[in-house]
mmCIF file of C-alpha atoms in Angstrom:
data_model
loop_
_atom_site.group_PDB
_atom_site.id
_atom_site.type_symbol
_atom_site.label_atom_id
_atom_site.label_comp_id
_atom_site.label_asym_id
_atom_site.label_seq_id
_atom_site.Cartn_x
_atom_site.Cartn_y
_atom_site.Cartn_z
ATOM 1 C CA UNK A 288 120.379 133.123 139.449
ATOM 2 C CA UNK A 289 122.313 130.278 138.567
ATOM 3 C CA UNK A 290 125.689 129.053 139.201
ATOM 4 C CA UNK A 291 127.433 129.325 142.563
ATOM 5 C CA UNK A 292 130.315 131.792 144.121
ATOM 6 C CA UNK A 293 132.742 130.004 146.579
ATOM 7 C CA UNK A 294 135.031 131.843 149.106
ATOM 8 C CA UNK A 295 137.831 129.632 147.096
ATOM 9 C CA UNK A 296 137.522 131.477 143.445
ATOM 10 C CA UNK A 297 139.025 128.650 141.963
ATOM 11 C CA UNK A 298 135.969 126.270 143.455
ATOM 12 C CA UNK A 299 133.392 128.070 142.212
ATOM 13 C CA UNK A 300 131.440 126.257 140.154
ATOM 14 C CA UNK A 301 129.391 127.411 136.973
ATOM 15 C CA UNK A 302 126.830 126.220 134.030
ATOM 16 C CA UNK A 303 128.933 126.144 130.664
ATOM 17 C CA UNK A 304 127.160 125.783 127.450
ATOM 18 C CA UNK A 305 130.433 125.934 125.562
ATOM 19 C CA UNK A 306 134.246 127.089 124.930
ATOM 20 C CA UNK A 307 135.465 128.346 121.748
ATOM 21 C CA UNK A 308 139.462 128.511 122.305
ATOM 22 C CA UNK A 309 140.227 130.868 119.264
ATOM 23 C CA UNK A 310 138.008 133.386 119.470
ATOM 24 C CA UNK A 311 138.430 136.159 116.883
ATOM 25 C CA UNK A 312 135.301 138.541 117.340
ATOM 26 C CA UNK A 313 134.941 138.872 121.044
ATOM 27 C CA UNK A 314 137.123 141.458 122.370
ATOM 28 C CA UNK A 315 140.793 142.330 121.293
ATOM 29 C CA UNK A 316 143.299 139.679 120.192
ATOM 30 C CA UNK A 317 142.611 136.126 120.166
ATOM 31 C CA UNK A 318 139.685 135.016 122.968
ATOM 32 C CA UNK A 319 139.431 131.752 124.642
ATOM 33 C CA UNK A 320 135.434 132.217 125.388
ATOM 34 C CA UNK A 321 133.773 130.658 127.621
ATOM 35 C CA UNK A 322 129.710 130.668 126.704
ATOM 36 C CA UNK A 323 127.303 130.398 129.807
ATOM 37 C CA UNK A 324 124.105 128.561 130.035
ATOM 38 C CA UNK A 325 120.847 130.802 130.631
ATOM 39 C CA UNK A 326 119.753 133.612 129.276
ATOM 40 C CA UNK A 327 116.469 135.844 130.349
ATOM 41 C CA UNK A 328 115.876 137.465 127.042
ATOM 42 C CA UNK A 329 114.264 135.911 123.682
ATOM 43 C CA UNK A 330 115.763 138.085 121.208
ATOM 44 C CA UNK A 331 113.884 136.937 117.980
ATOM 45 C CA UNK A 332 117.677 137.254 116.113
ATOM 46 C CA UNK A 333 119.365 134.526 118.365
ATOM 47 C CA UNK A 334 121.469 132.576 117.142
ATOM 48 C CA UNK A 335 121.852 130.217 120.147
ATOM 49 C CA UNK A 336 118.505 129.494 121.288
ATOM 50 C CA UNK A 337 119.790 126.125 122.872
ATOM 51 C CA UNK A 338 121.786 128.916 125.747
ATOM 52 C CA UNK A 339 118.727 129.677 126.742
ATOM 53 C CA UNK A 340 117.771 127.163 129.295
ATOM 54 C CA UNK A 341 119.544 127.633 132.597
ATOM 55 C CA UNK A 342 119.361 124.256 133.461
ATOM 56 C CA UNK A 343 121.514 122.862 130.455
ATOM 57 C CA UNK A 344 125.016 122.739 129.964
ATOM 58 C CA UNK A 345 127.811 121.551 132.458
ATOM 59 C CA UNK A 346 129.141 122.077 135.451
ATOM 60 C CA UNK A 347 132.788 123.763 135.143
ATOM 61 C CA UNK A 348 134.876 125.313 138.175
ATOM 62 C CA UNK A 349 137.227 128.549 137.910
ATOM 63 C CA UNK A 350 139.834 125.698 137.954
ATOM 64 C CA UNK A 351 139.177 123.747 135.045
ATOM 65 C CA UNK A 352 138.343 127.197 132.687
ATOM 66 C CA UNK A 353 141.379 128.179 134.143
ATOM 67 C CA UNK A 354 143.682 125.407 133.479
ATOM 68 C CA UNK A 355 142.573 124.976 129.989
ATOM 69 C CA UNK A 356 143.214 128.487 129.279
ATOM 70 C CA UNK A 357 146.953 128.149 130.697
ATOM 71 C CA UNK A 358 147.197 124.933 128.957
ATOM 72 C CA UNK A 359 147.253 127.510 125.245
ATOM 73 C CA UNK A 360 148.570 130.753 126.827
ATOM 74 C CA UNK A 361 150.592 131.220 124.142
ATOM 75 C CA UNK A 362 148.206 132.095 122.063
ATOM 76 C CA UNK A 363 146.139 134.664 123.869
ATOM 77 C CA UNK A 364 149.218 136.911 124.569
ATOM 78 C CA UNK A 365 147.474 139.435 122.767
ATOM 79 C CA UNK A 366 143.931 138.428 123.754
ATOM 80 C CA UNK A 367 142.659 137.276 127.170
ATOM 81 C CA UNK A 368 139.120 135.431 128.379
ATOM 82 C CA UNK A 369 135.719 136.454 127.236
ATOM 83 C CA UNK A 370 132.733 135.388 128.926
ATOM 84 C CA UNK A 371 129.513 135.369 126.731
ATOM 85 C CA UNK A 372 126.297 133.577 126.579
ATOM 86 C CA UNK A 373 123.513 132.975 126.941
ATOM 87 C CA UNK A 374 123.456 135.851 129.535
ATOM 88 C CA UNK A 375 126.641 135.761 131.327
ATOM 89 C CA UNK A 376 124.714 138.367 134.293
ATOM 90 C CA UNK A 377 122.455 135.654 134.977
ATOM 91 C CA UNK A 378 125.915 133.476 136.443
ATOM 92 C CA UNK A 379 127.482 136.989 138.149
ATOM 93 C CA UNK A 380 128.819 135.405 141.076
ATOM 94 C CA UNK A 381 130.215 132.447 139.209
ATOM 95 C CA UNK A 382 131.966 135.266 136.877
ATOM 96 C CA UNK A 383 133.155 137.487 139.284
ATOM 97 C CA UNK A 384 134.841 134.494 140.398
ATOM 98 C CA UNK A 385 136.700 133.762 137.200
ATOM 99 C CA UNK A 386 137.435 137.387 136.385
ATOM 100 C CA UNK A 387 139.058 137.612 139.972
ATOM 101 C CA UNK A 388 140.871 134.365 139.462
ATOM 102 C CA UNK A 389 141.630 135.667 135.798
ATOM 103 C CA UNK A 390 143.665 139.115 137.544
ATOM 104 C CA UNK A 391 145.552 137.157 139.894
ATOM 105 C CA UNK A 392 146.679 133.849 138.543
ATOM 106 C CA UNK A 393 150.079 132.679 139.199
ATOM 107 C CA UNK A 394 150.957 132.480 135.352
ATOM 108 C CA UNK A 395 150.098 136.167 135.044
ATOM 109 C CA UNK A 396 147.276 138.419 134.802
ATOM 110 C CA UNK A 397 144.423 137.454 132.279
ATOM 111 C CA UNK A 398 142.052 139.876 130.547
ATOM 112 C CA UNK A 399 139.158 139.631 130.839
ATOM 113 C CA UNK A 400 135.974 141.072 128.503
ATOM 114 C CA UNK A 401 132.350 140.524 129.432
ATOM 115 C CA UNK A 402 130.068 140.246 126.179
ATOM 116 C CA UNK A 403 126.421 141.221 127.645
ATOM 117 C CA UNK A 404 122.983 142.220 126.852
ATOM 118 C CA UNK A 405 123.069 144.263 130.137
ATOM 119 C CA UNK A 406 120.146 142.476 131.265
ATOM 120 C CA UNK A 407 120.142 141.541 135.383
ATOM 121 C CA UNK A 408 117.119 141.334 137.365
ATOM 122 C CA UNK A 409 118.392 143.241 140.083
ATOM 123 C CA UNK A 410 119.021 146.608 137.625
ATOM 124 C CA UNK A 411 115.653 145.579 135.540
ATOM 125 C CA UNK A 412 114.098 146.500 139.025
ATOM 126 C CA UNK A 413 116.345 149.283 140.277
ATOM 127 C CA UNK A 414 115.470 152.931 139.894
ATOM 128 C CA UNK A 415 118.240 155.574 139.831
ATOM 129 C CA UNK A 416 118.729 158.051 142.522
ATOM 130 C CA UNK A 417 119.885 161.361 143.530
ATOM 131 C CA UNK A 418 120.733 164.900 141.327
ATOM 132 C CA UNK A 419 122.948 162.295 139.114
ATOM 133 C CA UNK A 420 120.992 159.396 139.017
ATOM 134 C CA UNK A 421 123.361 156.730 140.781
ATOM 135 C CA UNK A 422 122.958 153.476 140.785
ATOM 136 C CA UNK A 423 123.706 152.266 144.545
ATOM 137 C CA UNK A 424 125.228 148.983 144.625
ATOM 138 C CA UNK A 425 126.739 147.064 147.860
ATOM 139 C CA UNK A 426 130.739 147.054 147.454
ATOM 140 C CA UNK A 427 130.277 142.766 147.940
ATOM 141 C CA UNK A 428 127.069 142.596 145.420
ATOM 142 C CA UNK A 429 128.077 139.619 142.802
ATOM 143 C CA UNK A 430 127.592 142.839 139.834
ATOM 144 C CA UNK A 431 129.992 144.924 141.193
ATOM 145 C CA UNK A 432 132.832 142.666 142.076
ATOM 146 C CA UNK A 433 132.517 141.546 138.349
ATOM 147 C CA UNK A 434 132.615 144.823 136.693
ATOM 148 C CA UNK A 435 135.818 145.789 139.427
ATOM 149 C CA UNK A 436 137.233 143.004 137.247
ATOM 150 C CA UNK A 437 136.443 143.614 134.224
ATOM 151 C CA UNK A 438 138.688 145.067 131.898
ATOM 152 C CA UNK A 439 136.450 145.818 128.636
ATOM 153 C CA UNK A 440 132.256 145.291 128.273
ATOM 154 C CA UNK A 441 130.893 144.491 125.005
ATOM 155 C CA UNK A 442 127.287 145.190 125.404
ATOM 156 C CA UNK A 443 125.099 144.622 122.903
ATOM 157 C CA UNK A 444 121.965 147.559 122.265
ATOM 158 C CA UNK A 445 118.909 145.158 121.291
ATOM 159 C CA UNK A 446 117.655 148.504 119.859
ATOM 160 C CA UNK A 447 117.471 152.276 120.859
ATOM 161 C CA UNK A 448 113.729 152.821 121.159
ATOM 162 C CA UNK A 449 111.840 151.005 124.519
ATOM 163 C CA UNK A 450 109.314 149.716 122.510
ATOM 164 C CA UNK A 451 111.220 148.179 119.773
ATOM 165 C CA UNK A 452 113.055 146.874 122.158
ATOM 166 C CA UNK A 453 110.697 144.956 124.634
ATOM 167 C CA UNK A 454 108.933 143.644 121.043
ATOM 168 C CA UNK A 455 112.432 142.122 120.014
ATOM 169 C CA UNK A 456 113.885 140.490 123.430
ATOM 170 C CA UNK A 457 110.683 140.193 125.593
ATOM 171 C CA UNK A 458 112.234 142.523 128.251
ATOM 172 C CA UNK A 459 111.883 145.905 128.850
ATOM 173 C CA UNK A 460 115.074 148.081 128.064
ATOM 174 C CA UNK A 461 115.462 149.310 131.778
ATOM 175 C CA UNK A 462 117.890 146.820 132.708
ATOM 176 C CA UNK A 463 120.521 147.683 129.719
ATOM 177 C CA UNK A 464 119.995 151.565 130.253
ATOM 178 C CA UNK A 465 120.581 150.930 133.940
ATOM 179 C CA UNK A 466 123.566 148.808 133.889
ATOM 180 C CA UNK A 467 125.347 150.952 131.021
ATOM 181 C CA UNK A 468 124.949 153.985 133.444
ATOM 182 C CA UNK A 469 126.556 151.452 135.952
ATOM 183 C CA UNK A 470 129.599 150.980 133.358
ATOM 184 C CA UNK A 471 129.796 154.750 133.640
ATOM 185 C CA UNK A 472 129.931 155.276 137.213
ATOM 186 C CA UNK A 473 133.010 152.641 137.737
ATOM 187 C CA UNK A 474 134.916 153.683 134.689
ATOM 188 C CA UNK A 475 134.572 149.967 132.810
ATOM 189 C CA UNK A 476 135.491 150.632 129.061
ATOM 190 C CA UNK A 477 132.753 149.720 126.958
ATOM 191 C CA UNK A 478 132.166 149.025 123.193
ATOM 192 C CA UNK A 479 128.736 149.572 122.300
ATOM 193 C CA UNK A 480 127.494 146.693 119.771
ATOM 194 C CA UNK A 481 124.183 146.490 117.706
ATOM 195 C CA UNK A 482 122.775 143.873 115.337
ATOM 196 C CA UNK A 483 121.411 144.996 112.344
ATOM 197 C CA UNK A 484 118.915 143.687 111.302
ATOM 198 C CA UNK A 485 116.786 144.107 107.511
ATOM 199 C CA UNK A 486 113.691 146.235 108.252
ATOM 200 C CA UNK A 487 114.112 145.611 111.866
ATOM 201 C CA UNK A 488 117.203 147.598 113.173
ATOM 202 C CA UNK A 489 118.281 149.012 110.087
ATOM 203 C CA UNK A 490 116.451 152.825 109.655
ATOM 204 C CA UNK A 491 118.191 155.484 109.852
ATOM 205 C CA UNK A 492 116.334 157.202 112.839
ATOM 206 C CA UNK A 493 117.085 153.694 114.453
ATOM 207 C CA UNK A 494 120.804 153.985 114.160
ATOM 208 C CA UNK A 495 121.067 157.730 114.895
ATOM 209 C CA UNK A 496 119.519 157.371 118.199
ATOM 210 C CA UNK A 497 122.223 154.782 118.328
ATOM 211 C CA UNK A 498 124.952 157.390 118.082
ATOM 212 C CA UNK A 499 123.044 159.787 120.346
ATOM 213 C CA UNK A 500 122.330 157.248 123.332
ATOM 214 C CA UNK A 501 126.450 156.815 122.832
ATOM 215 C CA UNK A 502 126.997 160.731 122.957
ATOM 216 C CA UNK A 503 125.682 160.504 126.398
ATOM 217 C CA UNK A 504 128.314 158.200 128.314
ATOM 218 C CA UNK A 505 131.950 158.853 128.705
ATOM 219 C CA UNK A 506 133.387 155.151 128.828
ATOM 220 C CA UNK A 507 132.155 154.243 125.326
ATOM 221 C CA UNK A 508 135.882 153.440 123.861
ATOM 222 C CA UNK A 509 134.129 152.424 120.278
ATOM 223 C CA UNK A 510 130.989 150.663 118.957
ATOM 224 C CA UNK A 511 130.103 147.594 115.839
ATOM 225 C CA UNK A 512 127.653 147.157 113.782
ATOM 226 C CA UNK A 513 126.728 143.773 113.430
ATOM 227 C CA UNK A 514 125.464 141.872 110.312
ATOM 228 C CA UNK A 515 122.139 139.752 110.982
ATOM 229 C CA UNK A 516 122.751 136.287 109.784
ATOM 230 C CA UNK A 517 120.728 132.998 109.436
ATOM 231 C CA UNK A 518 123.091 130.065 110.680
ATOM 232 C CA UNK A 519 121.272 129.666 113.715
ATOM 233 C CA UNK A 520 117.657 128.432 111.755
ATOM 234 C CA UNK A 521 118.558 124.704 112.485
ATOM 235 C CA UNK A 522 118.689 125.211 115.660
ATOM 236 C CA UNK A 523 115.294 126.250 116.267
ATOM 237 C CA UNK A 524 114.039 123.518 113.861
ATOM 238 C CA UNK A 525 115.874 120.746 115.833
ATOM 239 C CA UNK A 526 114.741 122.262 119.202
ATOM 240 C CA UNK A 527 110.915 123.026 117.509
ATOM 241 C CA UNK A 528 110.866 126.639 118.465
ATOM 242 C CA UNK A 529 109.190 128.621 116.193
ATOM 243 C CA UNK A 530 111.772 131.254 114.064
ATOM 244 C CA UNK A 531 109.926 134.533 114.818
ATOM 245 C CA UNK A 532 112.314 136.191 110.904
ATOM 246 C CA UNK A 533 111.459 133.097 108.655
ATOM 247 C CA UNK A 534 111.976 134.995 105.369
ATOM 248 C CA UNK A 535 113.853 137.932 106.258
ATOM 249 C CA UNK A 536 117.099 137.922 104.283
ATOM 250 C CA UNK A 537 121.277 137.993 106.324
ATOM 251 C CA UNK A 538 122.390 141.507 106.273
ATOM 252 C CA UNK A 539 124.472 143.069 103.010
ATOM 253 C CA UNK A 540 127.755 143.024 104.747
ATOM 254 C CA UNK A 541 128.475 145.911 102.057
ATOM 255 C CA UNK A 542 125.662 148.546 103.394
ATOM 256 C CA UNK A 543 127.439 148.566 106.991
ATOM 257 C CA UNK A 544 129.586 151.677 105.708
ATOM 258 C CA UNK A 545 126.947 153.403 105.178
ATOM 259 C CA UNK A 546 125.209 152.694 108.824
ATOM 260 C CA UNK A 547 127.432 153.144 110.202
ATOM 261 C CA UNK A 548 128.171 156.679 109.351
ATOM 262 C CA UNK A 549 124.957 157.432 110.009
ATOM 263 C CA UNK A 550 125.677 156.178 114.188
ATOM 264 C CA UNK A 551 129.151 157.948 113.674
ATOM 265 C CA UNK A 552 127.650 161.298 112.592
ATOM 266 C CA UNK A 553 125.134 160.796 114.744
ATOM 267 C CA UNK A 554 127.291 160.630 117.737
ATOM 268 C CA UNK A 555 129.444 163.520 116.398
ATOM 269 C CA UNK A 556 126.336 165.902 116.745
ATOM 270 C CA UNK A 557 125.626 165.302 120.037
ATOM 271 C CA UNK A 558 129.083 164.657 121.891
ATOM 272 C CA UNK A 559 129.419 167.740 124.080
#
């Protein structure tokens, strides 16, 4: 795990890859969104591959992410921070930190959205326990002092089948399962997201176990489909990674109707 937690939130330091200060797709409102460095997962869709190193990036403290924020308040009144990556679970400590800071800074409380895969190596090795299957976490772990503080999850489901799955990120789909059933357990409201992908994550039985996995939890407070683009290409050219979807096309923003009536009715069916 990298990044640090401090017993001073504001000194605890972090790896940044980037801020975006006008967010407009990462959780209600306008986002000032802070991107972490390191991610676990090697989704072949990426469109950051240079996040995935955990030793680029900068060093930031709560501080500076903080004062930056306050320095534009204005115009997240109707927004709030959003911490993405990379893999923001791979930094926990570092954001619980910030979302703690976030809830009680002097200028007012700040909220706060995680964007997430769901992946941590801690749930990717856990096994659920007990007649409901809890997930027993210490009250000081790094995981759940971040999720006590978070206001809204937007976790993204790589795709609904294990298989599929493991084939697309390189891990195996425990981890996400686990740590949505998590979300459940402490009440965190959580809108499910899923790339869609042409020929990859776009069949119908894909998408409707989409809307049946969502049936199952109680926090879900909505869910996106998101259309597959190519803008990230040069980035794997300039870094020399091979592009594991050379030739498959971006998404037809004007099928997503469609597919997404297909998760909706899906989800209909099996809400009890």
């Amino acid at each position: 795990m990298i990044g640090s937690a401090s017993s001073n939130l504001l000194d605890s330091v972090g790896q940044v890859h980037s801020i975006e200060t006008l967010g407009a797709a990462d959780g209600p409102g306008v986002r000032f969104v802070v991107f972490m460095q390191g991610c676990p997962l090697r989704c072949a869709f990426c469109h950051n591959p240079d996040t995935w190193s955990a030793s680029g990036g900068k060093e930031m403290k709560v501080a500076d992410i903080l004062e930056e924020f306050n320095h534009k308040r204005t115009f997240y009144r109707n927004g709030g921070i959003t911490v993405s990556g990379g893999e923001p679970l791979m930094q926990a400590p570092f954001v619980a930190d910030l979302f703690e800071a976030a809830h009680t800074d002097p200028d007012g409380r700040i909220h706060t959205c995680l964007d997430t895969s769901g992946y941590s190596a801690d749930l990717a090795n856990s096994r659920q326990t007990g007649t409901e299957k809890k997930l027993q976490l210490p009250d000081n772990s790094a995981l759940s002092r971040l999720l006590k503080n978070t206001d809204l999850v937007l976790l993204d489901i790589k795709h609904s089948k294990s298989e599929e799955f493991k084939d697309l990120t390189g891990k195996e789909q425990t981890s996400t399962l686990c740590f949505l059933s998590l979300l459940q357990e402490m009440r965190v409201p959580t809108l499910i997201r899923h790339v869609v992908v042409p020929g990859i994550t776009d069949a119908e039985d894909e998408l409707a176990e989409i809307g049946k996995l969502m049936a199952n939890y109680t926090n879900i407070v909505g869910f996106e489909l998101l259309p597959y683009h190519t803008m990230g290409t040069k980035k794997y050219e300039a870094l020399k990674i091979p592009y594991r979807l050379n030739g498959v096309p971006s998404m037809d923003k004007s099928a997503l109707p469609k597919l997404t009536s297909i998760v909706t009715d899906a989800y209909k069916t099996n809400k009890s």
